[in-house]
PDB file of C-alpha atoms and ligand atoms in Angstrom:
ATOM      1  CA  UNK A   1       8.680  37.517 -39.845  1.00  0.00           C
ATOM      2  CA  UNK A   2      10.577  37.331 -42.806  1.00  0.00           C
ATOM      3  CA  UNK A   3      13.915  39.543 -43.102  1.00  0.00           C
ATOM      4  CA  UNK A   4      13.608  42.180 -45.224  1.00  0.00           C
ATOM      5  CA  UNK A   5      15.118  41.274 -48.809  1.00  0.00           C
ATOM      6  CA  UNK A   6      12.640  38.576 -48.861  1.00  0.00           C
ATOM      7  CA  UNK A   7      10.178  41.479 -48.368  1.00  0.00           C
ATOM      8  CA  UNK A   8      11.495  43.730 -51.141  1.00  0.00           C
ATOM      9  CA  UNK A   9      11.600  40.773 -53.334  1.00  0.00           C
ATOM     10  CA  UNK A  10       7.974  39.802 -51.936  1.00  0.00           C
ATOM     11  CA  UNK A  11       6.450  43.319 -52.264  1.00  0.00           C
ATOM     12  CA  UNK A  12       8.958  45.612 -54.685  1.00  0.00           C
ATOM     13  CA  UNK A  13       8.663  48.313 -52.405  1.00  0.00           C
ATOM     14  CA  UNK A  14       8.633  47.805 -48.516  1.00  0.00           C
ATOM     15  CA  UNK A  15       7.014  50.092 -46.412  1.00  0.00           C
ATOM     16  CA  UNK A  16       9.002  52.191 -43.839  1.00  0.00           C
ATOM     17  CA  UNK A  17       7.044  54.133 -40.635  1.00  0.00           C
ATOM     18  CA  UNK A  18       6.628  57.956 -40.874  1.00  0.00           C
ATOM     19  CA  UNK A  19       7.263  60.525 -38.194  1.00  0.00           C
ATOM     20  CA  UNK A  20       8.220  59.869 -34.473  1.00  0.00           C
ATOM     21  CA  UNK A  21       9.202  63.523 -33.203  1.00  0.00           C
ATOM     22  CA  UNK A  22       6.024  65.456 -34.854  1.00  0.00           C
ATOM     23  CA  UNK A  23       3.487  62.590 -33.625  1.00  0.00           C
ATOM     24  CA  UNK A  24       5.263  62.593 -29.885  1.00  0.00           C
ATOM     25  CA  UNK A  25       4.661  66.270 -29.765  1.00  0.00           C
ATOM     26  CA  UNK A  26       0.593  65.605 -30.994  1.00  0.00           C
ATOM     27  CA  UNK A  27       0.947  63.533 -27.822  1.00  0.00           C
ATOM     28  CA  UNK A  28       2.446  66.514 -25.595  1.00  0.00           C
ATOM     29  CA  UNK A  29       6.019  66.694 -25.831  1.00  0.00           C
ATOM     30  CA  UNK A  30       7.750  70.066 -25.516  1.00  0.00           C
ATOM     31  CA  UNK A  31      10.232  71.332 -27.510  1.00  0.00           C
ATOM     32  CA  UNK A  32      12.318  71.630 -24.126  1.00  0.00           C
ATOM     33  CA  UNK A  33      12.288  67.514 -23.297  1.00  0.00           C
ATOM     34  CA  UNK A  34      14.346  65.362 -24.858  1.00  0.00           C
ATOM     35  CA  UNK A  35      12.239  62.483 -27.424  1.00  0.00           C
ATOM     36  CA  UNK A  36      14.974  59.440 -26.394  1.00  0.00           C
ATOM     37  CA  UNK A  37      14.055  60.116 -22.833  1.00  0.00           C
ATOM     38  CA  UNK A  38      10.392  59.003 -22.880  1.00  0.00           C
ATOM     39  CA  UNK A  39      11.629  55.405 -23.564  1.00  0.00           C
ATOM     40  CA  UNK A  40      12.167  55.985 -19.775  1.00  0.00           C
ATOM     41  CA  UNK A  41       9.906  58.206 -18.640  1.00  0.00           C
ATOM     42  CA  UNK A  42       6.524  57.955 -21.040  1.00  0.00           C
ATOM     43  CA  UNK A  43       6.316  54.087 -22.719  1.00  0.00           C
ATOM     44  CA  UNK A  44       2.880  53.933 -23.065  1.00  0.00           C
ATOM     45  CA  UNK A  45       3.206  57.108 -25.404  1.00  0.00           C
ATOM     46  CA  UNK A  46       6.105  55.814 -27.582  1.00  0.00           C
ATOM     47  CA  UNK A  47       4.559  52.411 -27.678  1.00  0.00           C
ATOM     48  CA  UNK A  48       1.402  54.328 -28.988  1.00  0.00           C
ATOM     49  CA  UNK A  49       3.158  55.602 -32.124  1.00  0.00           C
ATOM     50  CA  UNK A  50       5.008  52.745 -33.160  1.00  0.00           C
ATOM     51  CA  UNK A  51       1.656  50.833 -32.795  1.00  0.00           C
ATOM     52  CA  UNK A  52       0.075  53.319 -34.805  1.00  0.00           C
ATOM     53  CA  UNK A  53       2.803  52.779 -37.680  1.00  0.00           C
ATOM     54  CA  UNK A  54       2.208  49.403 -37.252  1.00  0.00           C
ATOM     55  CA  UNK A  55      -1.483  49.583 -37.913  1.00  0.00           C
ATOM     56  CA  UNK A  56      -1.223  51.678 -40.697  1.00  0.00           C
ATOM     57  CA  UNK A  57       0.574  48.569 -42.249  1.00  0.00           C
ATOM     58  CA  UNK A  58       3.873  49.804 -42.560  1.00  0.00           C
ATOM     59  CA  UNK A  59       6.285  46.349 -43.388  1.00  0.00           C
ATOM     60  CA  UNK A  60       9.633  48.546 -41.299  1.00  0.00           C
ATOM     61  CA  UNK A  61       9.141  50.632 -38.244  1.00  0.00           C
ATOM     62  CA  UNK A  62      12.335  52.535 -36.259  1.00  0.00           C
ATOM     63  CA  UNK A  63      12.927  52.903 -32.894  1.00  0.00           C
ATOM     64  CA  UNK A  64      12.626  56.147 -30.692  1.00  0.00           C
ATOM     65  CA  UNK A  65      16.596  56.672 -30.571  1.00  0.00           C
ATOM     66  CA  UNK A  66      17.804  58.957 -33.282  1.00  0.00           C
ATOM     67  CA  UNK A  67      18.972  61.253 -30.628  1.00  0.00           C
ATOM     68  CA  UNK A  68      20.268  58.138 -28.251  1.00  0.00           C
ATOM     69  CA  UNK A  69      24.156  58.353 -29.359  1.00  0.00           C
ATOM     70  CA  UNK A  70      25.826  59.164 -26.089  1.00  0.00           C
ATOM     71  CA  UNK A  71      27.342  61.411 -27.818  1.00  0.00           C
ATOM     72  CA  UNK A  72      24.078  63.623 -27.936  1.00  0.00           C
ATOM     73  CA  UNK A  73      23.026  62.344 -24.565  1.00  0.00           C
ATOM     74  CA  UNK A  74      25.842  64.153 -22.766  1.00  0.00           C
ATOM     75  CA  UNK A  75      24.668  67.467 -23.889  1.00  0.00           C
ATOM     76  CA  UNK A  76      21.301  66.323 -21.888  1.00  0.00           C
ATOM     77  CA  UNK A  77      22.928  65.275 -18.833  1.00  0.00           C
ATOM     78  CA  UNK A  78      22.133  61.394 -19.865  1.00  0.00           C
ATOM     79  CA  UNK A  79      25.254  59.756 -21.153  1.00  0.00           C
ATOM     80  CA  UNK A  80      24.894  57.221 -18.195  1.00  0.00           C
ATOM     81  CA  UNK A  81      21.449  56.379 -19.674  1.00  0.00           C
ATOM     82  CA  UNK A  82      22.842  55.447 -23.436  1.00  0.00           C
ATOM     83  CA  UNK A  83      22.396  51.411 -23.057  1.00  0.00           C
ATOM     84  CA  UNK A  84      18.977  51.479 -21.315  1.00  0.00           C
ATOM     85  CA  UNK A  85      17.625  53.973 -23.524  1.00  0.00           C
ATOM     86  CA  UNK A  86      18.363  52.490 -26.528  1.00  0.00           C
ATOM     87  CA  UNK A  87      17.321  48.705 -25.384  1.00  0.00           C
ATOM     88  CA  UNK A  88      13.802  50.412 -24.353  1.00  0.00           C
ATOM     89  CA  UNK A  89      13.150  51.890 -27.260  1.00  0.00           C
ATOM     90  CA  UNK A  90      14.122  49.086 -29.337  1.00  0.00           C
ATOM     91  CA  UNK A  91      12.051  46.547 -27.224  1.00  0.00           C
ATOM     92  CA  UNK A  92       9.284  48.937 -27.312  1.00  0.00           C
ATOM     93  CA  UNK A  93       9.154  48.986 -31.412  1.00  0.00           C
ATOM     94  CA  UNK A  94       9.529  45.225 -31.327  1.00  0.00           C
ATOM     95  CA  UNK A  95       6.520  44.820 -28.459  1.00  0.00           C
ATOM     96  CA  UNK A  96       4.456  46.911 -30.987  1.00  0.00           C
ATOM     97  CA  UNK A  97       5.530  44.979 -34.049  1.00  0.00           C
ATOM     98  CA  UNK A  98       4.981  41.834 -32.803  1.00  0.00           C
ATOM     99  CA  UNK A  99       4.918  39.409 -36.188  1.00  0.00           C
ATOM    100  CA  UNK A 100       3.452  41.963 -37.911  1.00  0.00           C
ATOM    101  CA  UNK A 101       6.485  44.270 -39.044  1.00  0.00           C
ATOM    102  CA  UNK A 102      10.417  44.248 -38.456  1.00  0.00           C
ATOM    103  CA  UNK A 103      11.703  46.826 -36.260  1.00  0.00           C
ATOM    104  CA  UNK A 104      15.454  48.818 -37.225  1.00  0.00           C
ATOM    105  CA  UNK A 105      17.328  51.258 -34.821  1.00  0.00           C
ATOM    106  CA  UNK A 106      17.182  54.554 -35.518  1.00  0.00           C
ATOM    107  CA  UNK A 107      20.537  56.344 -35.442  1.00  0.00           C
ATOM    108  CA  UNK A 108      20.646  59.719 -35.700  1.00  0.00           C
ATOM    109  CA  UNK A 109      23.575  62.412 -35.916  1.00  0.00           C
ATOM    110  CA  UNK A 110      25.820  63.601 -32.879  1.00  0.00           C
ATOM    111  CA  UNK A 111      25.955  67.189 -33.705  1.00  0.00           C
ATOM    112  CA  UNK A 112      29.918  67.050 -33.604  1.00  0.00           C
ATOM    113  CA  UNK A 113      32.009  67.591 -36.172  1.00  0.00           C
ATOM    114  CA  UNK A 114      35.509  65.819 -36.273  1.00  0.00           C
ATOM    115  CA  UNK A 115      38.183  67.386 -35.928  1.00  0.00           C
ATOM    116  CA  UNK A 116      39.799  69.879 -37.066  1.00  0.00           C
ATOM    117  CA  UNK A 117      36.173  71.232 -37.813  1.00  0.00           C
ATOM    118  CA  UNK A 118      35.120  70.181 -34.660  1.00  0.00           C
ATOM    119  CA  UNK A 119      35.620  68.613 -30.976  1.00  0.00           C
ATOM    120  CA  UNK A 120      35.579  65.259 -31.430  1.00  0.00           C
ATOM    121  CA  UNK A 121      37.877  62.820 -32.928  1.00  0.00           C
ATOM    122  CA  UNK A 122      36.256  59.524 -35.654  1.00  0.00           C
ATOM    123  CA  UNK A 123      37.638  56.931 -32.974  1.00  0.00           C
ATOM    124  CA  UNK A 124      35.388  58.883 -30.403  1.00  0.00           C
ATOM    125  CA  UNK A 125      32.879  58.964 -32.662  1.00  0.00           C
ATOM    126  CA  UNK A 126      33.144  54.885 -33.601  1.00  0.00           C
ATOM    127  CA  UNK A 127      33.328  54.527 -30.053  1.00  0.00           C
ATOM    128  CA  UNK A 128      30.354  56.644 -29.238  1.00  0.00           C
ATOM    129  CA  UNK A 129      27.807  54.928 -32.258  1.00  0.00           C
ATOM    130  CA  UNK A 130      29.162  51.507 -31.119  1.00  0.00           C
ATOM    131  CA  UNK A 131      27.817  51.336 -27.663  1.00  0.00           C
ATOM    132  CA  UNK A 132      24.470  52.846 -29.461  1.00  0.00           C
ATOM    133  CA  UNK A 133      24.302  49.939 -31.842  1.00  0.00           C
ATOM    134  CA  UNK A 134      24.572  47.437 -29.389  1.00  0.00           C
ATOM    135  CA  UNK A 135      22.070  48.312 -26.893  1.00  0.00           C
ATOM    136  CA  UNK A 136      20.142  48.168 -30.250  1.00  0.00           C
ATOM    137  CA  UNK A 137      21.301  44.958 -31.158  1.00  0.00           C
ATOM    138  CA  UNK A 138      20.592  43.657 -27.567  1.00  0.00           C
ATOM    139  CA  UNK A 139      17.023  45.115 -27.686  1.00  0.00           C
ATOM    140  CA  UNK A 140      16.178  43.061 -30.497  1.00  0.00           C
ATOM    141  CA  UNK A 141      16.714  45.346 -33.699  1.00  0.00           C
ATOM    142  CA  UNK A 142      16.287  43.618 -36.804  1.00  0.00           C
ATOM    143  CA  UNK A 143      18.420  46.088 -38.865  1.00  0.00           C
ATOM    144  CA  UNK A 144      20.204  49.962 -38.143  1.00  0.00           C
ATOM    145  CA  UNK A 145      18.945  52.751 -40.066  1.00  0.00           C
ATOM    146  CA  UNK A 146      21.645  55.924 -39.686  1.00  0.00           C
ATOM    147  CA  UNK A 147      19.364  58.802 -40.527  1.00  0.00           C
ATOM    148  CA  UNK A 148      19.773  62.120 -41.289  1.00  0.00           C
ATOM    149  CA  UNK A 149      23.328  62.274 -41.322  1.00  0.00           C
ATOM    150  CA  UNK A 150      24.827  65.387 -42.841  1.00  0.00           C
ATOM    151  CA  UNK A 151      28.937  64.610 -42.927  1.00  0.00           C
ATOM    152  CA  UNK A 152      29.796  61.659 -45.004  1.00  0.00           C
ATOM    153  CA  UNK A 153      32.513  61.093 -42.395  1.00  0.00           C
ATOM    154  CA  UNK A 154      30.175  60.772 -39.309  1.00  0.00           C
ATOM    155  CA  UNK A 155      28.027  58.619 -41.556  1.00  0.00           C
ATOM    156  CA  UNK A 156      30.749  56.385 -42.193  1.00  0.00           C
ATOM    157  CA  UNK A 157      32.159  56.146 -38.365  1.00  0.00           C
ATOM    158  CA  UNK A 158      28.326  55.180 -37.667  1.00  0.00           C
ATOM    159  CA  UNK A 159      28.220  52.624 -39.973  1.00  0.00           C
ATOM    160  CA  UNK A 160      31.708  51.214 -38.905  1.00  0.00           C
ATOM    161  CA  UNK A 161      30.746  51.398 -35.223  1.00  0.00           C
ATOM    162  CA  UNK A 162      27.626  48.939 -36.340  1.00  0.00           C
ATOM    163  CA  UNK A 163      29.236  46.796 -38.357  1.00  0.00           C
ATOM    164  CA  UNK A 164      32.043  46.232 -36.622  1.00  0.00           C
ATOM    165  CA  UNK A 165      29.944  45.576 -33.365  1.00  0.00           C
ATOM    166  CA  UNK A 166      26.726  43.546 -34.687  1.00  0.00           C
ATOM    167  CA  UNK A 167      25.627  41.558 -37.650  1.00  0.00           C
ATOM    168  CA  UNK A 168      22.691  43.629 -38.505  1.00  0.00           C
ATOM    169  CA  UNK A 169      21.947  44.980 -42.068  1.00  0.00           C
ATOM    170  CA  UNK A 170      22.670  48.810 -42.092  1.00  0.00           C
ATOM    171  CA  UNK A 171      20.757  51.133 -44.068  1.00  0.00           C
ATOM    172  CA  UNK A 172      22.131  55.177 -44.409  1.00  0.00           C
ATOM    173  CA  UNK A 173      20.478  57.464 -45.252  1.00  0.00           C
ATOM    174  CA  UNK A 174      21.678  61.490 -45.552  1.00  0.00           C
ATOM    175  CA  UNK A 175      19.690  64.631 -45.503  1.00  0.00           C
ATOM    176  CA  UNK A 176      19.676  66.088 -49.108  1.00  0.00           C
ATOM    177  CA  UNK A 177      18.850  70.099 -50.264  1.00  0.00           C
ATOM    178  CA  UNK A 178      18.737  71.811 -53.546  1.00  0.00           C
ATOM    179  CA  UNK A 179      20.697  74.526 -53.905  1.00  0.00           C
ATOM    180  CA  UNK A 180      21.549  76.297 -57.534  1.00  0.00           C
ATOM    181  CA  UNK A 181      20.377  73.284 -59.258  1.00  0.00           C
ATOM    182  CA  UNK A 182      22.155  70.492 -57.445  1.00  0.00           C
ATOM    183  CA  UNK A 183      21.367  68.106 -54.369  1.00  0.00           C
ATOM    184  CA  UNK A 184      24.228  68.124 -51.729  1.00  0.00           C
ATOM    185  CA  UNK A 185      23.595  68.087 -47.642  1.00  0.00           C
ATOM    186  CA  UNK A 186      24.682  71.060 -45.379  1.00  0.00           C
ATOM    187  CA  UNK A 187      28.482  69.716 -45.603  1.00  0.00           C
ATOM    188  CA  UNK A 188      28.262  69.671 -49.285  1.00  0.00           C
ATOM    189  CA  UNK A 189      27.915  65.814 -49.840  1.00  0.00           C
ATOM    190  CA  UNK A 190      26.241  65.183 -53.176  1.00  0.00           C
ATOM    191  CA  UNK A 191      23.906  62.460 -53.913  1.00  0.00           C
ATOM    192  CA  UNK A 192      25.575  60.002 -56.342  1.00  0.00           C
ATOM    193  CA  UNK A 193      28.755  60.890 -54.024  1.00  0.00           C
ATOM    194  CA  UNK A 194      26.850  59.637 -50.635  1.00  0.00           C
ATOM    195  CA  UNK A 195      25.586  56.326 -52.705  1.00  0.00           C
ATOM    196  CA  UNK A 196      29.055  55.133 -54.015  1.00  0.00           C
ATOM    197  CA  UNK A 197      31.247  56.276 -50.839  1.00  0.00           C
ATOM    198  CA  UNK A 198      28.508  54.594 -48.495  1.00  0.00           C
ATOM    199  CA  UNK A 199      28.552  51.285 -51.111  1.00  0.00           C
ATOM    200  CA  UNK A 200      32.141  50.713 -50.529  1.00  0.00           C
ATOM    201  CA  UNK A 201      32.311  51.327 -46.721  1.00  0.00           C
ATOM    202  CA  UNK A 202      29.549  48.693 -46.288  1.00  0.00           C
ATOM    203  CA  UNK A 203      25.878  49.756 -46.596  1.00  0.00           C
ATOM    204  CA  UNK A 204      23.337  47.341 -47.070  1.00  0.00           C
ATOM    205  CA  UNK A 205      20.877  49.941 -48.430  1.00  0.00           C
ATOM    206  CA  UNK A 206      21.609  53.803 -49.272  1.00  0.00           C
ATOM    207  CA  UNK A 207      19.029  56.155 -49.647  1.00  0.00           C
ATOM    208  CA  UNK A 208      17.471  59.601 -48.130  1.00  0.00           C
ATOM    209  CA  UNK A 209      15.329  61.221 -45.609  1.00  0.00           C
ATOM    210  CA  UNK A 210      14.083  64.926 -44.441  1.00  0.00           C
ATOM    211  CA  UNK A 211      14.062  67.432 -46.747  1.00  0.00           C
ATOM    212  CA  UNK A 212      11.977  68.995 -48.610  1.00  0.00           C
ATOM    213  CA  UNK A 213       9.011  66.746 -49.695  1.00  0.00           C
ATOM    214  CA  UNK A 214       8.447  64.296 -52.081  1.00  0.00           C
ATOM    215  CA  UNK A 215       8.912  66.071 -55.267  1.00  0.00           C
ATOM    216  CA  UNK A 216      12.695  66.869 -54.324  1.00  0.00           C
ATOM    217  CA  UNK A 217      13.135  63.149 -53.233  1.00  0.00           C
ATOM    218  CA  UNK A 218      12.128  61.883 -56.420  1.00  0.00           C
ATOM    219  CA  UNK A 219      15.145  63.666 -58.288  1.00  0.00           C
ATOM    220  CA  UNK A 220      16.959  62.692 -54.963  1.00  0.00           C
ATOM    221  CA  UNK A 221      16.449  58.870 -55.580  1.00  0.00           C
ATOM    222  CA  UNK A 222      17.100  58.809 -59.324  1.00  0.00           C
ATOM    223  CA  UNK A 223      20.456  60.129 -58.773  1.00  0.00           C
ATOM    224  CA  UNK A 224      21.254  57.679 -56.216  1.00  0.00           C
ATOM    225  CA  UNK A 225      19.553  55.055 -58.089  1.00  0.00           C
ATOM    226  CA  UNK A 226      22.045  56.118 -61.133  1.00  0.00           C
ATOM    227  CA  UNK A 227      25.263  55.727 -58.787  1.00  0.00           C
ATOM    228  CA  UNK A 228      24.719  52.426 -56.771  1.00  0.00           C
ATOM    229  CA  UNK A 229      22.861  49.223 -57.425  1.00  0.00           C
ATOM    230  CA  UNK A 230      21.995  48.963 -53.409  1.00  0.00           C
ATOM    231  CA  UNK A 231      18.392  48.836 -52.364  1.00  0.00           C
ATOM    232  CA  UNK A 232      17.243  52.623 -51.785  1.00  0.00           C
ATOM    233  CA  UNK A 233      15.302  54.352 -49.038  1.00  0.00           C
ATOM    234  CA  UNK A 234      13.404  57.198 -49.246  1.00  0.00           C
ATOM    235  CA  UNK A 235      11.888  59.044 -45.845  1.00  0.00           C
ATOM    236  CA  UNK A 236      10.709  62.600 -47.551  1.00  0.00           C
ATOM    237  CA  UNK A 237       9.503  65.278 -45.484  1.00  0.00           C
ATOM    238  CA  UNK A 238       5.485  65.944 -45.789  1.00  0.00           C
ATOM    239  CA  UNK A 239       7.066  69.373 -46.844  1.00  0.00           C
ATOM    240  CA  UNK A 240       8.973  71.880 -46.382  1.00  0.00           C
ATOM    241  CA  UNK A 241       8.537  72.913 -42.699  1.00  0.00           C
ATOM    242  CA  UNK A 242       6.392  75.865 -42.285  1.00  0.00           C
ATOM    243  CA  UNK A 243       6.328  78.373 -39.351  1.00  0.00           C
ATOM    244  CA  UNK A 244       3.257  79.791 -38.647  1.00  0.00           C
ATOM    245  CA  UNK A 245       1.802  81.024 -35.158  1.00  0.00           C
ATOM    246  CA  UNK A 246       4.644  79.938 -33.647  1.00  0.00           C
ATOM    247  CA  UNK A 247       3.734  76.695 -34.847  1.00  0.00           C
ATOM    248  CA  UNK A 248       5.412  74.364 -37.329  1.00  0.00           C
ATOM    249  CA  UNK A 249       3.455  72.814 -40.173  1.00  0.00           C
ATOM    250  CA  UNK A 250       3.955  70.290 -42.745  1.00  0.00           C
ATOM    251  CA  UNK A 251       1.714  70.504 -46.064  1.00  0.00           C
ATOM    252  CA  UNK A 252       2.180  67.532 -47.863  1.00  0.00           C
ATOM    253  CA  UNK A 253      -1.282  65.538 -47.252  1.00  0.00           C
ATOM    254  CA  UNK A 254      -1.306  61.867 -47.276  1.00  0.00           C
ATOM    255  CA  UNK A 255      -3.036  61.730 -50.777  1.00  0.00           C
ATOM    256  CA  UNK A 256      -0.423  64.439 -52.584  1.00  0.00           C
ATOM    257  CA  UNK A 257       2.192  61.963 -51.495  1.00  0.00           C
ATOM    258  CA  UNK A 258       0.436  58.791 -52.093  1.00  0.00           C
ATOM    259  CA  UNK A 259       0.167  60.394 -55.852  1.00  0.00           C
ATOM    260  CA  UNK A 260       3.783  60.481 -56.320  1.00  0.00           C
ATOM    261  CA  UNK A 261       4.820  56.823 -54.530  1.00  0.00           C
ATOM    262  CA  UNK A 262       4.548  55.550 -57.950  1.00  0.00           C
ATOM    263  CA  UNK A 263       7.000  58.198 -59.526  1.00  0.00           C
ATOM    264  CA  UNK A 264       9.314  57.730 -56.359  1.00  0.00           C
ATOM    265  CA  UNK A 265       9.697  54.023 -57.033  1.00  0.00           C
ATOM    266  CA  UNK A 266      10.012  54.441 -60.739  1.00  0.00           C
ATOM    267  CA  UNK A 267      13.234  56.543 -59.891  1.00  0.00           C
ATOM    268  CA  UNK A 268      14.561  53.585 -58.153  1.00  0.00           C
ATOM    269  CA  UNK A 269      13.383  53.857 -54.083  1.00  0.00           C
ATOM    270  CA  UNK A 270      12.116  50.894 -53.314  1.00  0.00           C
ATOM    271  CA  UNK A 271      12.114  51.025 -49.329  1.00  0.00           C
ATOM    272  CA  UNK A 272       9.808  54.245 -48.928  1.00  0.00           C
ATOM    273  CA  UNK A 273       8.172  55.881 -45.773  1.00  0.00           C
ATOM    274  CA  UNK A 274       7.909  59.404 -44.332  1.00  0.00           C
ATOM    275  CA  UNK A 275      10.078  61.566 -42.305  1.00  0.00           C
ATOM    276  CA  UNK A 276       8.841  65.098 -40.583  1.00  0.00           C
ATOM    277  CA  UNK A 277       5.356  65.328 -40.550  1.00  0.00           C
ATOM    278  CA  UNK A 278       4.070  62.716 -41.658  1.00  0.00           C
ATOM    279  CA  UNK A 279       1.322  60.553 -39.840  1.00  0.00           C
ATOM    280  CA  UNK A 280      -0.008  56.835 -39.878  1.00  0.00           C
ATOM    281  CA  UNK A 281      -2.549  58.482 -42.197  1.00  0.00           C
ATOM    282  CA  UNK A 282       0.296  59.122 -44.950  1.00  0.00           C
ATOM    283  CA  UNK A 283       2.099  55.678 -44.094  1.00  0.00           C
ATOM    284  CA  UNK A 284      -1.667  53.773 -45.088  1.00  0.00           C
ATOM    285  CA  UNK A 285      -1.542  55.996 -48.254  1.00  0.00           C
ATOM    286  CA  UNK A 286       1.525  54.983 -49.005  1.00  0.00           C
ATOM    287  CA  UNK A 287       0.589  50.920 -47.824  1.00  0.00           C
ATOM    288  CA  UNK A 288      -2.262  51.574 -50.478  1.00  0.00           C
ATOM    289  CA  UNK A 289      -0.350  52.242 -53.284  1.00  0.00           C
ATOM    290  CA  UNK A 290       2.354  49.908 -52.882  1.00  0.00           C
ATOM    291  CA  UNK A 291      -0.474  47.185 -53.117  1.00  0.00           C
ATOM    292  CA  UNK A 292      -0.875  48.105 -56.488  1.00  0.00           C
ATOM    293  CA  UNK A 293       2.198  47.216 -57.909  1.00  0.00           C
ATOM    294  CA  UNK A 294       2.005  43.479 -56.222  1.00  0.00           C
ATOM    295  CA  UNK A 295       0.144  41.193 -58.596  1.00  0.00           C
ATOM    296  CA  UNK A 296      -2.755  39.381 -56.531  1.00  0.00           C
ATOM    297  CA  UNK A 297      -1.696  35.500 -56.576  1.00  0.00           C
ATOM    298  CA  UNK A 298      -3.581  33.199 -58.664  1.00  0.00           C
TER     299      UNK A 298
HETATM  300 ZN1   ZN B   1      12.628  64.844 -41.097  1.00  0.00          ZN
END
């Protein structure tokens, strides 16, 4: 398997997987157990949808441990289970990949905030994301993808804790809204902000995920694209998240994104995939028209 700049040279745009919590819960997960856990308790399942991700042909899938910081285990009553969590879910991903598609750690926020906003100090935090990123890195993760991060400063303790604990490529990515005409996440962190600050503290790759959908991304990743000359990677949202029944629902079907993949790597993503609600069915959309843009060999 080659590593993945070869890829993005290869292909122009690698392929990332979609959705792990919304296809776990067409499998029969509650909103009451925790996702991480099933590395433990339910393989077979999360083995099913990284297979399924890999089938669909994406080049990058994650692991089932954006929640697996210990961090945001202790709130569960799991902070003991941290290293065998994360080494299950990582072999898991790579058992599905096989030579057919590299597999990077997901990482995803603590829910702290460091103080004095919060409870938790950034050396706490360092500590927390390092002993994450090395059950990773012993499971056999290719690269680290910290996802969804809202605070530029946890982002930053996340990637430290990585760096300073494996020799993995690190990709961050932050969760991006419009509000009065500008991008910026819940803490206020804008876009072109995110991409230079995460540049200089070490990123191998910047980008975005969550959110709003596709359309929203596409401004999203020009912006970034603007600020930093780092690879960047997009996860949108198949939509905005929808309640209805009782029920959440994502809109975006895989042919309305598949029509903007081209527009998205115009603006400069070139390491796409999907994030809530999106299925294999929007990752082989997306495989579709990213074979486009490679010129058949002669
Ligand atoms: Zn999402």
């Amino acid at each position: 398997m080659t590593d993945w700049r070869t890829q993005l040279a290869e292909k122009k745009v690698v392929i990332v997987d979609g959705a792990w919590g919304t296809e776990l819960m067409n499998r029969g997960m509650t909103p009451q157990e925790v996702p991480d856990a099933w590395n433990v308790d339910r393989p077979e399942e999360i083995y099913s949808v990284a297979l399924s991700y890999v089938n669909a042909g994406a080049d990058i899938i994650l692991t089932n441990t954006f929640g697996g910081s210990p961090l945001k285990l202790a709130k569960v009553g799991l902070r003991e289970k941290t290293a065998e969590i994360n080494r299950l879910g990582t072999e898991i991903s790579k058992k599905a990949a096989s030579s057919r598609a590299l597999v990077f750690g997901s990482i995803g926020p603590t829910g702290e905030l460091i103080k004095p906003f919060g409870a938790v100090t950034e050396t706490e935090l360092v500590k927390g994301f390092a002993e994450q990123a090395k059950a990773l890195a012993a499971g056999g993760a290719e690269g680290i993808v910290i996802e969804t991060m809202m605070d530029l400063a946890e982002a930053k303790a996340a990637l430290r804790a990585v760096k300073e604990n494996t020799f993995l490529s690190v990709a961050v990515t932050m969760t991006f809204n419009k509000a009065g005409g500008n991008y910026a996440t819940l803490m206020g962190v804008r876009p072109d902000h995110a991409a230079v600050e995460l540049e200089k503290a070490g990123a191998d790759i910047v980008g975005a995920n969550c959110g709003a959908g596709i359309d929203l991304m596409i401004e999203v990743a020009r912006i970034m694209h603007r600020a930093t000359s780092l690879p960047i990677w997009c996860k949108p949202n198949a939509g905005l998240p929808e309640l209805v029944d009782g029920k959440t629902l994502y809109r975006e079907s895989p042919e309305k994104m598949a029509s903007r993949f081209r527009e998205l790597a115009e603006a400069g993503a070139n390491m796409i995939g999907g994030c809530c609600g999106s299925t294999p069915a929007h990752i082989r959309a997306l495989v579709f028209e990213r074979n486009k843009l490679i010129t058949p060999k002669a």
